[in-house]
C-alpha cells in the first residue's frame, strides 16, 4: 500500500492537468461534477459514462461492454469514484480520481463500496496513480456536503470505544498504538474546526490528510475497526429500514450523537465538536417514529447482518433512551 499523501496533488484549478493525459481515456462522472470540470479544463475524454448506481449486477454489465482504455478517471463524489475504482480493478486500467466534493472517504480507500440487493458490500482493492484535489472545484460544492466528510473521521471517537470494549469482552485483537494514533486525528480536527466549517483550502487539506492518516492506520491494522463502530451500525440500519438514501456523513454523525450517549463517552464534547465543524447530526429528514424504530432495532439488525461487537451488544436500548435522544435533538413528541 502506498503512502496516500504521496499520490495526492493539490492546488487551485489543478484539474487542468488532465489535458496533458495521453492515450485512451474513460471518464466516469455525473452531470454536475462534469459541468464544473468543463468550466476549468478543455480535457476531452475518449469516452464518458455517467455513474448512477452501484448494484453489482449493473456494474458487471458495464464492465463487460467496455473496450480497453489507458486511463479510467473518476470525477465526482463517492459513487463516481467507486464506479471508476471498480472498473479500474476489474479491467486493470490505471486510475485517476478527481473528487469534486470530500463528503466521503471513497477516493482515499483501496476497497470499493458496491451494493448487493441494496446492502453495502466492500470488494476488491485498488490504488489510484493519482488523486487530484482541486480546491477551486471542491469549494464549489455545497459547504454542508464537504463538512459531512468529517463524520468519517469523528467516528473514531465512538469506534475506538467499541473496539476497546470488544477486545475486553470478546478478545478481539486490539492495538493500543493504532488507537492512540487514531485519537490524534480527533485532536487535529478539533484544532482546525473553524477552517473545516469555512471549507477553506486549509479545511479541505485537514479532511483530506485525516482521511489519508485514517486509511493508513486501518491498512496497518488490517480492517476499519479504528474508525468504524456502532455509529456506522446506526447508519446502515437507517438505510436498511427506511430504504432512504442518506448523506453518509450526516447519518453517521447522527450515529455518533446517539452512540456516544449510549456509551456515556463524552457526548457533550463530541456533540460540541460536531457543532463547531458544522456537521449536521440532527437526522432532520427522519421522523420521530423512524428514529425510534431505527434505534430500537439496532441489536436485531446487527445480529442479522453479522456485524462487529459494540456497545449495542452491551447496553439495552429502550424507550427511555429513545425519548432522551429525541429530547436532546429538540424534537417534541405528540
Ligand atoms: Zn463511513
Short mmCIF file of C-alpha atoms and ligand atoms in Angstrom, two decimals:
data_model
loop_
_atom_site.label_atom_id
_atom_site.label_comp_id
_atom_site.label_asym_id
_atom_site.label_seq_id
_atom_site.Cartn_x
_atom_site.Cartn_y
_atom_site.Cartn_z
CA UNK A 1 0.00 0.00 0.00
CA UNK A 2 1.31 3.46 -0.81
CA UNK A 3 1.58 6.41 1.46
CA UNK A 4 -1.64 8.04 0.29
CA UNK A 5 -0.37 11.55 0.78
CA UNK A 6 2.28 10.95 -1.86
CA UNK A 7 -0.20 10.25 -4.64
CA UNK A 8 -2.23 13.39 -3.97
CA UNK A 9 -1.66 16.56 -5.92
CA UNK A 10 -3.34 19.71 -4.69
CA UNK A 11 -3.92 23.19 -5.93
CA UNK A 12 -6.31 25.72 -7.36
CA UNK A 13 -7.58 24.64 -10.81
CA UNK A 14 -5.02 21.84 -10.79
CA UNK A 15 -7.50 19.61 -12.64
CA UNK A 16 -6.36 21.36 -15.82
CA UNK A 17 -3.51 18.86 -15.78
CA UNK A 18 -5.90 16.20 -17.14
CA UNK A 19 -5.48 17.92 -20.53
CA UNK A 20 -1.95 16.52 -20.68
CA UNK A 21 -3.05 12.88 -20.42
CA UNK A 22 -2.31 10.80 -23.49
CA UNK A 23 -3.89 7.57 -24.65
CA UNK A 24 -7.49 6.41 -24.49
CA UNK A 25 -9.32 7.86 -21.53
CA UNK A 26 -12.56 6.78 -19.91
CA UNK A 27 -14.27 9.27 -17.61
CA UNK A 28 -16.78 8.08 -15.00
CA UNK A 29 -18.69 11.03 -13.66
CA UNK A 30 -22.07 12.66 -13.04
CA UNK A 31 -23.64 15.62 -14.76
CA UNK A 32 -22.96 18.33 -12.19
CA UNK A 33 -19.30 17.48 -11.43
CA UNK A 34 -18.58 17.09 -15.12
CA UNK A 35 -20.03 20.53 -15.77
CA UNK A 36 -17.73 22.01 -13.14
CA UNK A 37 -14.64 20.47 -14.71
CA UNK A 38 -15.68 21.74 -18.14
CA UNK A 39 -15.54 25.29 -16.87
CA UNK A 40 -11.89 24.88 -15.90
CA UNK A 41 -10.47 22.40 -18.35
CA UNK A 42 -10.60 21.62 -22.06
CA UNK A 43 -9.91 17.94 -21.38
CA UNK A 44 -11.79 15.68 -23.84
CA UNK A 45 -12.07 12.03 -22.81
CA UNK A 46 -12.31 9.26 -25.37
CA UNK A 47 -15.47 8.07 -23.67
CA UNK A 48 -17.64 9.32 -20.87
CA UNK A 49 -20.10 7.35 -18.80
CA UNK A 50 -22.39 8.55 -16.07
CA UNK A 51 -22.34 6.76 -12.75
CA UNK A 52 -25.77 6.35 -11.31
CA UNK A 53 -25.86 3.19 -9.26
CA UNK A 54 -23.58 0.66 -7.60
CA UNK A 55 -25.56 -2.59 -7.77
CA UNK A 56 -23.07 -5.32 -8.55
CA UNK A 57 -25.11 -6.75 -11.41
CA UNK A 58 -25.27 -3.36 -13.13
CA UNK A 59 -21.53 -2.81 -12.62
CA UNK A 60 -20.62 -6.18 -14.08
CA UNK A 61 -22.75 -5.46 -17.13
CA UNK A 62 -20.98 -2.14 -17.67
CA UNK A 63 -17.54 -3.71 -17.34
CA UNK A 64 -18.41 -6.36 -19.93
CA UNK A 65 -19.34 -3.82 -22.57
CA UNK A 66 -16.21 -1.66 -22.17
CA UNK A 67 -13.22 -1.66 -24.52
CA UNK A 68 -9.77 -1.21 -23.19
CA UNK A 69 -8.52 2.15 -22.02
CA UNK A 70 -5.20 3.58 -20.92
CA UNK A 71 -6.81 5.54 -18.09
CA UNK A 72 -10.01 5.48 -16.14
CA UNK A 73 -10.77 8.77 -14.40
CA UNK A 74 -13.40 9.12 -11.69
CA UNK A 75 -14.74 12.66 -11.41
CA UNK A 76 -17.36 13.39 -8.77
CA UNK A 77 -18.47 12.15 -5.35
CA UNK A 78 -18.44 8.70 -3.81
CA UNK A 79 -20.48 6.90 -6.46
CA UNK A 80 -18.44 8.17 -9.42
CA UNK A 81 -15.18 7.43 -7.63
CA UNK A 82 -16.29 3.96 -6.53
CA UNK A 83 -17.52 3.08 -10.00
CA UNK A 84 -14.22 4.24 -11.54
CA UNK A 85 -12.37 2.19 -8.92
CA UNK A 86 -14.47 -0.86 -9.77
CA UNK A 87 -13.73 -0.56 -13.50
CA UNK A 88 -10.03 0.03 -12.81
CA UNK A 89 -9.91 -3.03 -10.56
CA UNK A 90 -11.80 -5.38 -12.88
CA UNK A 91 -10.09 -4.32 -16.09
CA UNK A 92 -6.70 -3.47 -14.60
CA UNK A 93 -6.68 0.04 -16.02
CA UNK A 94 -4.62 2.76 -14.26
CA UNK A 95 -6.84 5.04 -12.22
CA UNK A 96 -7.01 8.78 -11.54
CA UNK A 97 -9.53 10.20 -9.09
CA UNK A 98 -10.74 13.76 -9.03
CA UNK A 99 -13.14 14.12 -6.12
CA UNK A 100 -15.36 17.17 -6.62
CA UNK A 101 -16.61 17.01 -3.05
CA UNK A 102 -15.00 15.50 0.04
CA UNK A 103 -18.19 14.22 1.63
CA UNK A 104 -16.99 10.60 1.74
CA UNK A 105 -13.64 8.86 2.02
CA UNK A 106 -14.20 6.74 -1.12
CA UNK A 107 -11.34 8.34 -3.10
CA UNK A 108 -8.90 7.55 -0.30
CA UNK A 109 -9.68 3.91 0.35
CA UNK A 110 -8.48 0.88 -1.58
CA UNK A 111 -11.67 -1.13 -1.12
CA UNK A 112 -14.70 -0.46 -3.29
CA UNK A 113 -18.19 0.06 -1.88
CA UNK A 114 -20.76 -1.69 -4.03
CA UNK A 115 -24.32 -2.80 -3.34
CA UNK A 116 -25.75 -6.24 -3.40
CA UNK A 117 -29.54 -6.22 -3.05
CA UNK A 118 -29.33 -2.72 -1.58
CA UNK A 119 -26.81 -3.71 1.09
CA UNK A 120 -23.33 -2.15 1.11
CA UNK A 121 -20.50 -4.57 0.48
CA UNK A 122 -16.79 -3.88 0.14
CA UNK A 123 -14.93 -5.64 -2.64
CA UNK A 124 -11.58 -5.51 -4.36
CA UNK A 125 -8.58 -3.37 -3.76
CA UNK A 126 -7.31 -0.64 -6.00
CA UNK A 127 -4.82 2.18 -5.57
CA UNK A 128 -5.06 5.21 -7.84
CA UNK A 129 -2.00 6.51 -9.66
CA UNK A 130 -3.06 9.97 -8.64
CA UNK A 131 -5.71 11.78 -6.62
CA UNK A 132 -6.28 15.34 -7.75
CA UNK A 133 -7.53 17.73 -5.07
CA UNK A 134 -8.67 20.89 -6.82
CA UNK A 135 -9.60 23.49 -4.20
CA UNK A 136 -11.45 25.52 -6.81
CA UNK A 137 -13.75 22.64 -7.73
CA UNK A 138 -14.23 21.22 -4.24
CA UNK A 139 -15.13 24.59 -2.75
CA UNK A 140 -17.97 24.92 -5.28
CA UNK A 141 -19.81 22.00 -3.68
CA UNK A 142 -22.41 22.95 -1.06
CA UNK A 143 -20.45 23.54 2.18
CA UNK A 144 -22.66 21.16 4.17
CA UNK A 145 -21.67 18.35 1.80
CA UNK A 146 -17.96 18.98 2.31
CA UNK A 147 -18.38 19.33 6.05
CA UNK A 148 -20.19 15.99 6.12
CA UNK A 149 -16.84 14.45 5.19
CA UNK A 150 -15.53 14.98 8.67
CA UNK A 151 -18.01 12.46 10.13
CA UNK A 152 -15.94 9.52 8.92
CA UNK A 153 -13.07 10.96 10.95
CA UNK A 154 -15.08 11.86 14.05
CA UNK A 155 -16.49 8.32 14.00
CA UNK A 156 -13.11 7.38 15.52
CA UNK A 157 -14.49 8.70 18.82
CA UNK A 158 -17.25 6.09 19.15
CA UNK A 159 -15.43 3.41 17.14
CA UNK A 160 -12.44 3.32 19.49
CA UNK A 161 -14.73 2.89 22.48
CA UNK A 162 -16.46 -0.08 20.81
CA UNK A 163 -13.18 -1.60 19.73
CA UNK A 164 -11.80 -1.48 23.24
CA UNK A 165 -14.98 -2.92 24.67
CA UNK A 166 -14.85 -5.75 22.15
CA UNK A 167 -11.25 -6.53 22.98
CA UNK A 168 -12.22 -6.84 26.64
CA UNK A 169 -15.40 -8.83 26.07
CA UNK A 170 -14.63 -10.96 23.05
CA UNK A 171 -10.85 -10.97 22.93
CA UNK A 172 -10.85 -9.18 19.59
CA UNK A 173 -7.38 -8.07 18.52
CA UNK A 174 -6.64 -4.55 19.79
CA UNK A 175 -3.69 -2.32 19.07
CA UNK A 176 -3.26 0.48 21.57
CA UNK A 177 -0.65 2.24 19.46
CA UNK A 178 -3.01 2.44 16.49
CA UNK A 179 -5.85 3.54 18.78
CA UNK A 180 -3.62 6.29 20.15
CA UNK A 181 -2.67 7.44 16.66
CA UNK A 182 -6.32 7.42 15.55
CA UNK A 183 -7.22 9.57 18.53
CA UNK A 184 -4.76 12.20 17.32
CA UNK A 185 -6.94 12.64 14.22
CA UNK A 186 -9.71 13.85 16.52
CA UNK A 187 -7.38 16.36 18.14
CA UNK A 188 -6.31 17.64 14.75
CA UNK A 189 -9.92 18.13 13.67
CA UNK A 190 -10.58 19.98 16.91
CA UNK A 191 -7.60 22.30 16.33
CA UNK A 192 -8.86 23.12 12.84
CA UNK A 193 -12.61 23.13 13.46
CA UNK A 194 -13.18 26.66 12.19
CA UNK A 195 -11.27 26.07 8.94
CA UNK A 196 -13.35 22.97 8.32
CA UNK A 197 -16.55 24.89 8.93
CA UNK A 198 -15.42 27.54 6.43
CA UNK A 199 -14.34 24.84 3.94
CA UNK A 200 -11.18 26.87 3.33
CA UNK A 201 -8.24 25.32 1.47
CA UNK A 202 -6.78 24.59 4.88
CA UNK A 203 -10.05 22.96 5.97
CA UNK A 204 -10.10 20.81 2.82
CA UNK A 205 -6.49 19.82 3.50
CA UNK A 206 -7.30 18.78 7.06
CA UNK A 207 -10.11 16.49 5.93
CA UNK A 208 -8.02 15.00 3.12
CA UNK A 209 -4.99 14.49 5.39
CA UNK A 210 -7.07 12.88 8.11
CA UNK A 211 -8.68 10.51 5.60
CA UNK A 212 -5.20 9.50 4.47
CA UNK A 213 -4.00 9.08 8.02
CA UNK A 214 -7.01 7.00 8.89
CA UNK A 215 -6.69 4.82 5.82
CA UNK A 216 -3.02 4.23 6.64
CA UNK A 217 -3.95 3.20 10.18
CA UNK A 218 -6.74 0.90 9.04
CA UNK A 219 -4.44 -0.66 6.45
CA UNK A 220 -1.76 -1.17 9.07
CA UNK A 221 -4.26 -2.83 11.38
CA UNK A 222 -5.95 -4.85 8.65
CA UNK A 223 -9.51 -3.55 8.78
CA UNK A 224 -11.51 -0.41 9.52
CA UNK A 225 -12.08 -1.15 13.21
CA UNK A 226 -10.31 2.06 14.31
CA UNK A 227 -12.92 4.22 12.56
CA UNK A 228 -16.00 2.07 12.18
CA UNK A 229 -18.08 1.28 15.22
CA UNK A 230 -21.67 1.34 16.41
CA UNK A 231 -22.23 4.78 14.82
CA UNK A 232 -21.91 3.07 11.45
CA UNK A 233 -24.32 0.34 12.52
CA UNK A 234 -26.86 3.14 13.14
CA UNK A 235 -26.23 4.43 9.61
CA UNK A 236 -26.54 1.00 7.98
CA UNK A 237 -29.65 0.19 9.97
CA UNK A 238 -31.25 3.52 8.99
CA UNK A 239 -30.57 2.82 5.31
CA UNK A 240 -31.85 -0.71 5.58
CA UNK A 241 -35.06 0.06 7.47
CA UNK A 242 -36.12 3.22 5.68
CA UNK A 243 -34.76 2.36 2.20
CA UNK A 244 -33.88 6.03 2.00
CA UNK A 245 -30.62 7.44 0.69
CA UNK A 246 -28.77 9.49 3.26
CA UNK A 247 -25.80 11.73 3.03
CA UNK A 248 -23.36 9.26 4.59
CA UNK A 249 -21.65 11.82 6.82
CA UNK A 250 -24.88 13.15 8.25
CA UNK A 251 -26.35 9.79 9.14
CA UNK A 252 -23.00 8.70 10.63
CA UNK A 253 -22.99 11.97 12.62
CA UNK A 254 -26.44 11.07 13.94
CA UNK A 255 -24.97 7.69 14.87
CA UNK A 256 -22.11 9.39 16.73
CA UNK A 257 -24.63 11.58 18.57
CA UNK A 258 -26.69 8.57 19.72
CA UNK A 259 -23.92 6.07 20.38
CA UNK A 260 -21.67 8.46 22.33
CA UNK A 261 -24.69 8.83 24.64
CA UNK A 262 -25.25 5.09 24.90
CA UNK A 263 -21.55 4.63 25.61
CA UNK A 264 -21.57 7.56 28.05
CA UNK A 265 -18.45 8.54 26.17
CA UNK A 266 -18.00 12.34 26.38
CA UNK A 267 -21.22 13.01 24.45
CA UNK A 268 -21.14 16.76 25.11
CA UNK A 269 -17.58 17.11 23.88
CA UNK A 270 -18.16 15.26 20.60
CA UNK A 271 -21.52 16.97 20.02
CA UNK A 272 -19.88 20.35 20.62
CA UNK A 273 -17.17 19.48 18.13
CA UNK A 274 -19.75 18.41 15.53
CA UNK A 275 -21.44 21.78 16.08
CA UNK A 276 -18.18 23.66 15.65
CA UNK A 277 -17.27 21.99 12.35
CA UNK A 278 -20.84 22.50 11.13
CA UNK A 279 -21.67 18.82 10.84
CA UNK A 280 -25.41 18.14 10.79
CA UNK A 281 -26.20 15.33 13.22
CA UNK A 282 -29.90 16.12 13.63
CA UNK A 283 -31.28 13.48 11.24
CA UNK A 284 -33.69 16.20 10.13
CA UNK A 285 -35.18 14.09 7.35
CA UNK A 286 -36.22 11.33 9.74
CA UNK A 287 -39.50 11.42 11.65
CA UNK A 288 -39.55 10.64 15.36
CA UNK A 289 -41.21 7.32 14.56
CA UNK A 290 -38.44 6.33 12.21
CA UNK A 291 -35.75 7.32 14.70
CA UNK A 292 -37.49 5.22 17.33
CA UNK A 293 -37.71 2.25 15.01
CA UNK A 294 -34.06 2.51 13.97
CA UNK A 295 -32.72 2.76 17.50
CA UNK A 296 -34.93 0.00 18.89
CA UNK A 297 -33.98 -2.33 16.01
CA UNK A 298 -30.22 -1.88 16.25
CA UNK A 299 -29.46 -5.09 18.12
CA UNK A 300 -31.64 -7.24 15.89
CA UNK A 301 -30.23 -5.62 12.76
CA UNK A 302 -26.67 -6.08 13.98
CA UNK A 303 -27.25 -9.76 14.75
CA UNK A 304 -28.93 -10.38 11.39
CA UNK A 305 -26.17 -8.64 9.45
CA UNK A 306 -23.47 -10.32 11.49
CA UNK A 307 -21.71 -7.03 12.21
CA UNK A 308 -18.93 -6.42 14.73
CA UNK A 309 -19.29 -6.31 18.54
CA UNK A 310 -20.09 -2.92 20.03
CA UNK A 311 -21.97 -1.03 22.72
CA UNK A 312 -25.14 -2.26 21.02
CA UNK A 313 -24.36 -5.74 22.37
CA UNK A 314 -23.58 -4.38 25.77
CA UNK A 315 -26.35 -1.97 26.65
CA UNK A 316 -30.06 -2.20 26.19
CA UNK A 317 -31.70 0.48 24.09
CA UNK A 318 -35.17 1.12 25.48
CA UNK A 319 -37.98 3.63 25.08
CA UNK A 320 -36.40 5.78 27.73
CA UNK A 321 -33.13 6.08 25.79
CA UNK A 322 -35.04 6.95 22.63
CA UNK A 323 -37.08 9.65 24.41
CA UNK A 324 -33.91 11.22 25.74
CA UNK A 325 -32.33 11.26 22.29
CA UNK A 326 -35.44 12.92 20.83
CA UNK A 327 -35.49 15.43 23.65
CA UNK A 328 -31.82 16.29 23.18
CA UNK A 329 -32.43 16.82 19.49
CA UNK A 330 -35.17 19.28 20.47
CA UNK A 331 -37.83 17.13 18.94
CA UNK A 332 -41.21 17.29 20.53
CA UNK A 333 -43.35 14.24 20.78
CA UNK A 334 -47.07 14.32 20.39
ZN1 LIG B 1 -18.22 5.77 6.86
#
